[in-house]
Each structure stands twice: as C-alpha cells, then as structure tokens.
PDB file of N, CA, C and O in Angstrom:
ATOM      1  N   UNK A   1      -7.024   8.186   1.247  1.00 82.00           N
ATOM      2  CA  UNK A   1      -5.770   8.782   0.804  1.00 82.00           C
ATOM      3  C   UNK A   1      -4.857   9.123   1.980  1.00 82.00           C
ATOM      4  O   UNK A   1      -3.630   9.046   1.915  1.00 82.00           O
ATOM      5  N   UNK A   2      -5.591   9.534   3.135  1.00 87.00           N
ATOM      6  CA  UNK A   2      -4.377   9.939   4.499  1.00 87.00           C
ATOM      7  C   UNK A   2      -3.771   8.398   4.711  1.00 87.00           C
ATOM      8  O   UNK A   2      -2.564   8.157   4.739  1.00 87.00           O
ATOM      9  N   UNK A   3      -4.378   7.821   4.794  1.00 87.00           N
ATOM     10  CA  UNK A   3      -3.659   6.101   4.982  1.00 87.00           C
ATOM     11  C   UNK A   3      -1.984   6.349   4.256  1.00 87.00           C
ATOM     12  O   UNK A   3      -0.987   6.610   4.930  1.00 87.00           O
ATOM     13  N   UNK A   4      -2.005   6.218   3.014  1.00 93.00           N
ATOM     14  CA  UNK A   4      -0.945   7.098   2.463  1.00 93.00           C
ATOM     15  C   UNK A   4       0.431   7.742   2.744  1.00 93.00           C
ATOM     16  O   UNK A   4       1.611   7.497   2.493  1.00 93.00           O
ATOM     17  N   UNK A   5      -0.270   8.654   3.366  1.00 95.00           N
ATOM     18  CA  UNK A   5       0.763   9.820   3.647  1.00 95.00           C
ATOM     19  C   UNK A   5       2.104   9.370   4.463  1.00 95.00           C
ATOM     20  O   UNK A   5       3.228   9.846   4.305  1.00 95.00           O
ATOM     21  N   UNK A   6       1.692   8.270   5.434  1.00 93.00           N
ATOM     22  CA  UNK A   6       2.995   7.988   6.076  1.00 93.00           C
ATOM     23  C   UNK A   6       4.061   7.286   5.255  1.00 93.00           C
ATOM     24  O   UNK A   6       5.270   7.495   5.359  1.00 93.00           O
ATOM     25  N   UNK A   7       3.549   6.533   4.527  1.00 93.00           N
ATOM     26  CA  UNK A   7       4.435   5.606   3.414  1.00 93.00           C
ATOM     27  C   UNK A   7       4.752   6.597   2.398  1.00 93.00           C
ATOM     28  O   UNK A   7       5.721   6.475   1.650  1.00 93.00           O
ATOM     29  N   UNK A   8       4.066   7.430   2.371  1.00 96.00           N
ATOM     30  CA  UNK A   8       4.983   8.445   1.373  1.00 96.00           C
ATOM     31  C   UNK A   8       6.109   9.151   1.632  1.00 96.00           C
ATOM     32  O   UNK A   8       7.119   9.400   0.975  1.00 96.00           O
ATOM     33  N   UNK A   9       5.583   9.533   3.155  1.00 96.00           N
ATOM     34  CA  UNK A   9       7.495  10.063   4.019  1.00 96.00           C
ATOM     35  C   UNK A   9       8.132   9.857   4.195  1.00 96.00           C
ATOM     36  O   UNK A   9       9.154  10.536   4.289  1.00 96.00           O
ATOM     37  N   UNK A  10       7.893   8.173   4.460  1.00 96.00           N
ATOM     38  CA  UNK A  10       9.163   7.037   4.609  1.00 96.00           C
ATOM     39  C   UNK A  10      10.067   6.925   3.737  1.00 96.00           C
ATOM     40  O   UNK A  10      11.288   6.813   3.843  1.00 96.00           O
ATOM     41  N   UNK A  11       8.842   6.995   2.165  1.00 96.00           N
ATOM     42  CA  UNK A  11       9.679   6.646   0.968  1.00 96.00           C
ATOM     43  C   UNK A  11      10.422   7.721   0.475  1.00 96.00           C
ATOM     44  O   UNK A  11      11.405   7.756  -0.265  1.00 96.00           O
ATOM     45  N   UNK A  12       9.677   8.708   1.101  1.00 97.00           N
ATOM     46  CA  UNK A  12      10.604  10.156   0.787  1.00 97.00           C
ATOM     47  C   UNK A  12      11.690  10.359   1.375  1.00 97.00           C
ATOM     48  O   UNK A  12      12.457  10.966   0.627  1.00 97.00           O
ATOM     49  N   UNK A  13      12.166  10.121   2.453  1.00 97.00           N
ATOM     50  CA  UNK A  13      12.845  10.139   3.558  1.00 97.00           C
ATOM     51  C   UNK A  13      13.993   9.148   3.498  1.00 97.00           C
ATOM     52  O   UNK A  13      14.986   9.181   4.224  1.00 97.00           O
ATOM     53  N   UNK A  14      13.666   8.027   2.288  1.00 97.00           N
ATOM     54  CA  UNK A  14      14.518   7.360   1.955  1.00 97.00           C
ATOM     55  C   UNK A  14      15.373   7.301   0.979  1.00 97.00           C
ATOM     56  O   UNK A  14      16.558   6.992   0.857  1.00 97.00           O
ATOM     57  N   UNK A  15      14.388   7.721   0.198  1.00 97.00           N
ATOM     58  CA  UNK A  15      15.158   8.355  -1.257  1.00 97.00           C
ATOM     59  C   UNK A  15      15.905   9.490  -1.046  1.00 97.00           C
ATOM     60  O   UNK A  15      16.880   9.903  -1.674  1.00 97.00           O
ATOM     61  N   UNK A  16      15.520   9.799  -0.399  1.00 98.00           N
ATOM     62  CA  UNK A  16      16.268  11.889   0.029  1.00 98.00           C
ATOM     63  C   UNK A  16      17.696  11.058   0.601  1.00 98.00           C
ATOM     64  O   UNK A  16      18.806  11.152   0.076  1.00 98.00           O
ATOM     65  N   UNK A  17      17.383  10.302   1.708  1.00 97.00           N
ATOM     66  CA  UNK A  17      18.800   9.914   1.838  1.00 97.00           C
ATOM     67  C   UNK A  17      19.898   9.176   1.218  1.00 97.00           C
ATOM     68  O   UNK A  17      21.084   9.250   1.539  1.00 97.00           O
ATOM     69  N   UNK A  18      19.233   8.249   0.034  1.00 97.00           N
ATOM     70  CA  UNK A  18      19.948   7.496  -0.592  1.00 97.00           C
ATOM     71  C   UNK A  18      20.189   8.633  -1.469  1.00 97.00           C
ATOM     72  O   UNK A  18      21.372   8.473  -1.768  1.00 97.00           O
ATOM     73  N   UNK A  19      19.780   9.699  -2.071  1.00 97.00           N
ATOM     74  CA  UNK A  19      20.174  10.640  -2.956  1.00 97.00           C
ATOM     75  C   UNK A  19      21.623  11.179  -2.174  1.00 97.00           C
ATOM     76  O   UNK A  19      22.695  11.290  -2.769  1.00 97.00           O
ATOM     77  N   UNK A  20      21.409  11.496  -0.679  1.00 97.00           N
ATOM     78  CA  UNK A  20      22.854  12.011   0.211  1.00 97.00           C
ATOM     79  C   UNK A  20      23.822  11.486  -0.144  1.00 97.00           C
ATOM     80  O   UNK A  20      24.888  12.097  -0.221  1.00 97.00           O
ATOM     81  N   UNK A  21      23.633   9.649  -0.584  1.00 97.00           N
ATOM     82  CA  UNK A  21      24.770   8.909  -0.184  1.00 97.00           C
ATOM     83  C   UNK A  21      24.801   8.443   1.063  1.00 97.00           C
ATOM     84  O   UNK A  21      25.826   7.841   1.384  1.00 97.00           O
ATOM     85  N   UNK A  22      23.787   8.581   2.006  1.00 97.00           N
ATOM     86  CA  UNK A  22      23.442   8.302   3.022  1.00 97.00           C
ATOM     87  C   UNK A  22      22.929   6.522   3.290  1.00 97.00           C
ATOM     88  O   UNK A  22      22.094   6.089   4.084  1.00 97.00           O
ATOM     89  N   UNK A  23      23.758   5.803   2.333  1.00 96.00           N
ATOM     90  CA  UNK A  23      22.545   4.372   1.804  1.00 96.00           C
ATOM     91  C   UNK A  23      22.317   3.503   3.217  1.00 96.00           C
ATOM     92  O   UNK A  23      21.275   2.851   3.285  1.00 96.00           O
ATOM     93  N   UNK A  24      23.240   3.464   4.341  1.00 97.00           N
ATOM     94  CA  UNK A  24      23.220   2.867   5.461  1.00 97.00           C
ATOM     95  C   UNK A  24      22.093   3.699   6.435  1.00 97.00           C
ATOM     96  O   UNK A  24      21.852   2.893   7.334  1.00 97.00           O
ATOM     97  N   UNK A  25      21.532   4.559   6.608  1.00 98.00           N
ATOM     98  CA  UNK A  25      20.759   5.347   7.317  1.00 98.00           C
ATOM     99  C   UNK A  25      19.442   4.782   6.272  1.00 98.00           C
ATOM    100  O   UNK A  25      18.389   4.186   6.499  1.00 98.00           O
ATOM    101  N   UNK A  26      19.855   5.108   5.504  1.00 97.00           N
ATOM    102  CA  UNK A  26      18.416   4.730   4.648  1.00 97.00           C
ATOM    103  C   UNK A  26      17.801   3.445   4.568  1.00 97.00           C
ATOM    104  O   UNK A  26      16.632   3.134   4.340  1.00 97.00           O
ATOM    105  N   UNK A  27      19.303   2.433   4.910  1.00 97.00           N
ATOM    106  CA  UNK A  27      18.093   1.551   4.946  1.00 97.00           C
ATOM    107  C   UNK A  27      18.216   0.900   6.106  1.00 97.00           C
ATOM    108  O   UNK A  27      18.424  -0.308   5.993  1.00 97.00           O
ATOM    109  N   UNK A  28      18.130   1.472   7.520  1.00 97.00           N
ATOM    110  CA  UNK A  28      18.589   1.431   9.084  1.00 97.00           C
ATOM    111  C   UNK A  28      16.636   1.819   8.726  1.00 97.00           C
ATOM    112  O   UNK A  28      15.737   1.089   9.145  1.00 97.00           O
ATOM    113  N   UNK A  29      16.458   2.779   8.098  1.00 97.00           N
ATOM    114  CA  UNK A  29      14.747   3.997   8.450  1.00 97.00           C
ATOM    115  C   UNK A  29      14.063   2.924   7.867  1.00 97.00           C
ATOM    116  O   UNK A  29      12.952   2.621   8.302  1.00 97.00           O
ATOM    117  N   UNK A  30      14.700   2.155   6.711  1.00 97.00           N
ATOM    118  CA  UNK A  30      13.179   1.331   5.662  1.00 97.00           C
ATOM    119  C   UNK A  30      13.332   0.153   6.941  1.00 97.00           C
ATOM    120  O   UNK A  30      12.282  -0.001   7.565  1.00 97.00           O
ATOM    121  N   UNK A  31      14.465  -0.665   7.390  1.00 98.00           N
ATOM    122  CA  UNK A  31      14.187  -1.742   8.435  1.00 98.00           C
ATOM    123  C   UNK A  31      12.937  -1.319   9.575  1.00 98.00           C
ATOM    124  O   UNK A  31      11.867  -1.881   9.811  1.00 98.00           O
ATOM    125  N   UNK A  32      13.544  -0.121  10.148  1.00 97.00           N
ATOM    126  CA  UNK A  32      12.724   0.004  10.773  1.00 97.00           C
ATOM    127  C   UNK A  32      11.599   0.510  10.962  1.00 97.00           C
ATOM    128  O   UNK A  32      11.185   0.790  12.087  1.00 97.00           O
ATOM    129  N   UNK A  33      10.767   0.750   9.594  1.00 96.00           N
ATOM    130  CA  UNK A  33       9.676   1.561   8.830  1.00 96.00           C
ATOM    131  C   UNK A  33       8.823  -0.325   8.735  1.00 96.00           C
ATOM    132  O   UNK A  33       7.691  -0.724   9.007  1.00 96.00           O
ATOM    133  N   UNK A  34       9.835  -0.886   8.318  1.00 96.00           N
ATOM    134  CA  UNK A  34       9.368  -2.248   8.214  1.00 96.00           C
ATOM    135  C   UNK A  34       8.624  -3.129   9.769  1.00 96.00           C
ATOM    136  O   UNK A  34       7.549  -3.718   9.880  1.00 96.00           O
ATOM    137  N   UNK A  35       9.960  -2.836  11.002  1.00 96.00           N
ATOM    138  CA  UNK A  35       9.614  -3.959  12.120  1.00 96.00           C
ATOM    139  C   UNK A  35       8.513  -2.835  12.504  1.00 96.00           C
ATOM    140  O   UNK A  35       7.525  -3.490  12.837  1.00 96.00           O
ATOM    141  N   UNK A  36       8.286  -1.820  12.589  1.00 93.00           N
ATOM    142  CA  UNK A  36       7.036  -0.860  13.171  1.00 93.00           C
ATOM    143  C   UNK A  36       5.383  -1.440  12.496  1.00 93.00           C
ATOM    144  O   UNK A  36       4.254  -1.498  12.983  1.00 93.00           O
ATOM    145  N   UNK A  37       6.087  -1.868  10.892  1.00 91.00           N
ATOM    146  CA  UNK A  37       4.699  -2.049  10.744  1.00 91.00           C
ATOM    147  C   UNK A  37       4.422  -3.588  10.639  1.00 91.00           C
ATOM    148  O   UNK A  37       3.199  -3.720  10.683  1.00 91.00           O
ATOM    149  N   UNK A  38       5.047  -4.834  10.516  1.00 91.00           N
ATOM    150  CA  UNK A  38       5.071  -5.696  11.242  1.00 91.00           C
ATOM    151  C   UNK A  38       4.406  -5.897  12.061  1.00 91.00           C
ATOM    152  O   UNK A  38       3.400  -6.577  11.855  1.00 91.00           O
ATOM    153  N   UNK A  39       4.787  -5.221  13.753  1.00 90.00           N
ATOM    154  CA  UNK A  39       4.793  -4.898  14.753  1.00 90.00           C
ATOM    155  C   UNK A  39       2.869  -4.405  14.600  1.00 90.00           C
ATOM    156  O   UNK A  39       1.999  -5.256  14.416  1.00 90.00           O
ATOM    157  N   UNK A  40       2.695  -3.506  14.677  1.00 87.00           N
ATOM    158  CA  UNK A  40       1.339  -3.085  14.255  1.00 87.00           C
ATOM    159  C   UNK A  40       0.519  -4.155  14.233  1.00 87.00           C
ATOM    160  O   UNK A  40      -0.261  -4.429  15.145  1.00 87.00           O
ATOM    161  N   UNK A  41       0.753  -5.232  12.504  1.00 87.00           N
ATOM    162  CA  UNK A  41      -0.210  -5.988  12.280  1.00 87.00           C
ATOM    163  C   UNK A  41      -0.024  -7.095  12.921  1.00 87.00           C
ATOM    164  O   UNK A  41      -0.768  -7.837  12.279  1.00 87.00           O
ATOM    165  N   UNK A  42       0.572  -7.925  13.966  1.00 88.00           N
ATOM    166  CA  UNK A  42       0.927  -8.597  14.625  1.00 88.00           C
ATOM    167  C   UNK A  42       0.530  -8.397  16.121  1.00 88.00           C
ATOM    168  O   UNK A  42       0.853  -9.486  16.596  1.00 88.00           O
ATOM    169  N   UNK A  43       0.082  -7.742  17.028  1.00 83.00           N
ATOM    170  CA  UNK A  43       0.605  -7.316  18.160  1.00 83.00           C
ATOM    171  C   UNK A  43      -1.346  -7.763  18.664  1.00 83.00           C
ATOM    172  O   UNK A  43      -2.289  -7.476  17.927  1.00 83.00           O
ATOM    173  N   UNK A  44      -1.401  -8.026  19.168  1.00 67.00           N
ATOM    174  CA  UNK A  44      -2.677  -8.195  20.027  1.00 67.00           C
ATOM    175  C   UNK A  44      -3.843  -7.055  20.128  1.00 67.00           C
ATOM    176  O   UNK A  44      -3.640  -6.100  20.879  1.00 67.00           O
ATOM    177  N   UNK A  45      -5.115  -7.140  19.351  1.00 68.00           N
ATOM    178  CA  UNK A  45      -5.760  -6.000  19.995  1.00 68.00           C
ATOM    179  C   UNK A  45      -5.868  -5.694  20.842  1.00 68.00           C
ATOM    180  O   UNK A  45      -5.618  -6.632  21.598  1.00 68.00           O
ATOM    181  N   UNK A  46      -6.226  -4.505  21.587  1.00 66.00           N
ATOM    182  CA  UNK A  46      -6.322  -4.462  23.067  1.00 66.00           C
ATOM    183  C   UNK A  46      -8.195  -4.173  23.232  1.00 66.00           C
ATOM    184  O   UNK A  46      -8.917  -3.344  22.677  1.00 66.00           O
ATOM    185  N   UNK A  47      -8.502  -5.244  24.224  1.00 63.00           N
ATOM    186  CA  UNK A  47      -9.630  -5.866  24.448  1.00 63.00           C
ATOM    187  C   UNK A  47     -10.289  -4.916  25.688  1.00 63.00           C
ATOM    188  O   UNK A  47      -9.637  -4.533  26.660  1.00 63.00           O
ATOM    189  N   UNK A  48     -11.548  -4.654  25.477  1.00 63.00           N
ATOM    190  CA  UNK A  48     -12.252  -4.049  26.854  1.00 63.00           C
ATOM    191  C   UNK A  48     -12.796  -5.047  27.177  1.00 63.00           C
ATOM    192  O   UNK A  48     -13.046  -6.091  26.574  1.00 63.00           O
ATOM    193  N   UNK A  49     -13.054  -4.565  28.562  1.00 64.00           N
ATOM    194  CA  UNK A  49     -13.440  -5.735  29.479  1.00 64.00           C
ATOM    195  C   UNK A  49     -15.320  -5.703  28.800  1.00 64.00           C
ATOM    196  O   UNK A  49     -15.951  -4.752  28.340  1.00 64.00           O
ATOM    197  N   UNK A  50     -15.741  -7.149  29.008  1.00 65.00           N
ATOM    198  CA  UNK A  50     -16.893  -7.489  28.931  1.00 65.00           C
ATOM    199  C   UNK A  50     -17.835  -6.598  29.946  1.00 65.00           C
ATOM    200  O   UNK A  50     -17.640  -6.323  31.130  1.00 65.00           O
ATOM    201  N   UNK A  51     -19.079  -6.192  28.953  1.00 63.00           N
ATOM    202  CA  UNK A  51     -20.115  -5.660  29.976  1.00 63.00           C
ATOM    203  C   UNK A  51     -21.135  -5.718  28.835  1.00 63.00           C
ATOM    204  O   UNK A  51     -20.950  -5.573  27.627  1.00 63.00           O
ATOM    205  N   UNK A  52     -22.447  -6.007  29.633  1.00 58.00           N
ATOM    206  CA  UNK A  52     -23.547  -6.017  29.649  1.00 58.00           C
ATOM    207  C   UNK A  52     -24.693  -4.954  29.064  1.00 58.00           C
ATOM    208  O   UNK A  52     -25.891  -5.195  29.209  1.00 58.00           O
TER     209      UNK A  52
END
C-alpha cells in the first residue's frame, strides 16, 4: 500500500490544481510526475563491483 502513496499526491496535487483553474501547472506536475517515472524504469541499475 506505501507504493501508493506517491501517486496518490500527484493525483491529488493535480486535481487540487485543476480544481484552482490552475490547468497549465497541473499538467506541467502530471508531465513531469510522468518523465520522473519513465526515467526511474529506464535508467540503468547501478551495479557493484564483482567480488568473490
């Protein structure tokens, strides 16, 4: 359920602003709610060095 919680703030955070009238901020936060997580599942693990 914590997995969650961030996509719930986003979506909260978006709606709260599209409720402002805020619709350009709101969806400036979902783009970039989007390339962050993109970004995430895309990006290279980071590898420890080999040992024995």
């Amino acid at each position: 359920m914590r997995a969650f919680v961030p996509w719930l703030a986003v979506l909260a955070v978006v709606l709260l602003l599209d409720a402002l009238r805020l619709r350009a901020l709101a969806a400036l936060v979902s783009v970039a709610w989007l390339a962050w997580c993109v970004w995430s599942w895309i990006r290279p693990a980071r590898r420890r060095p080999y040992r024995d």
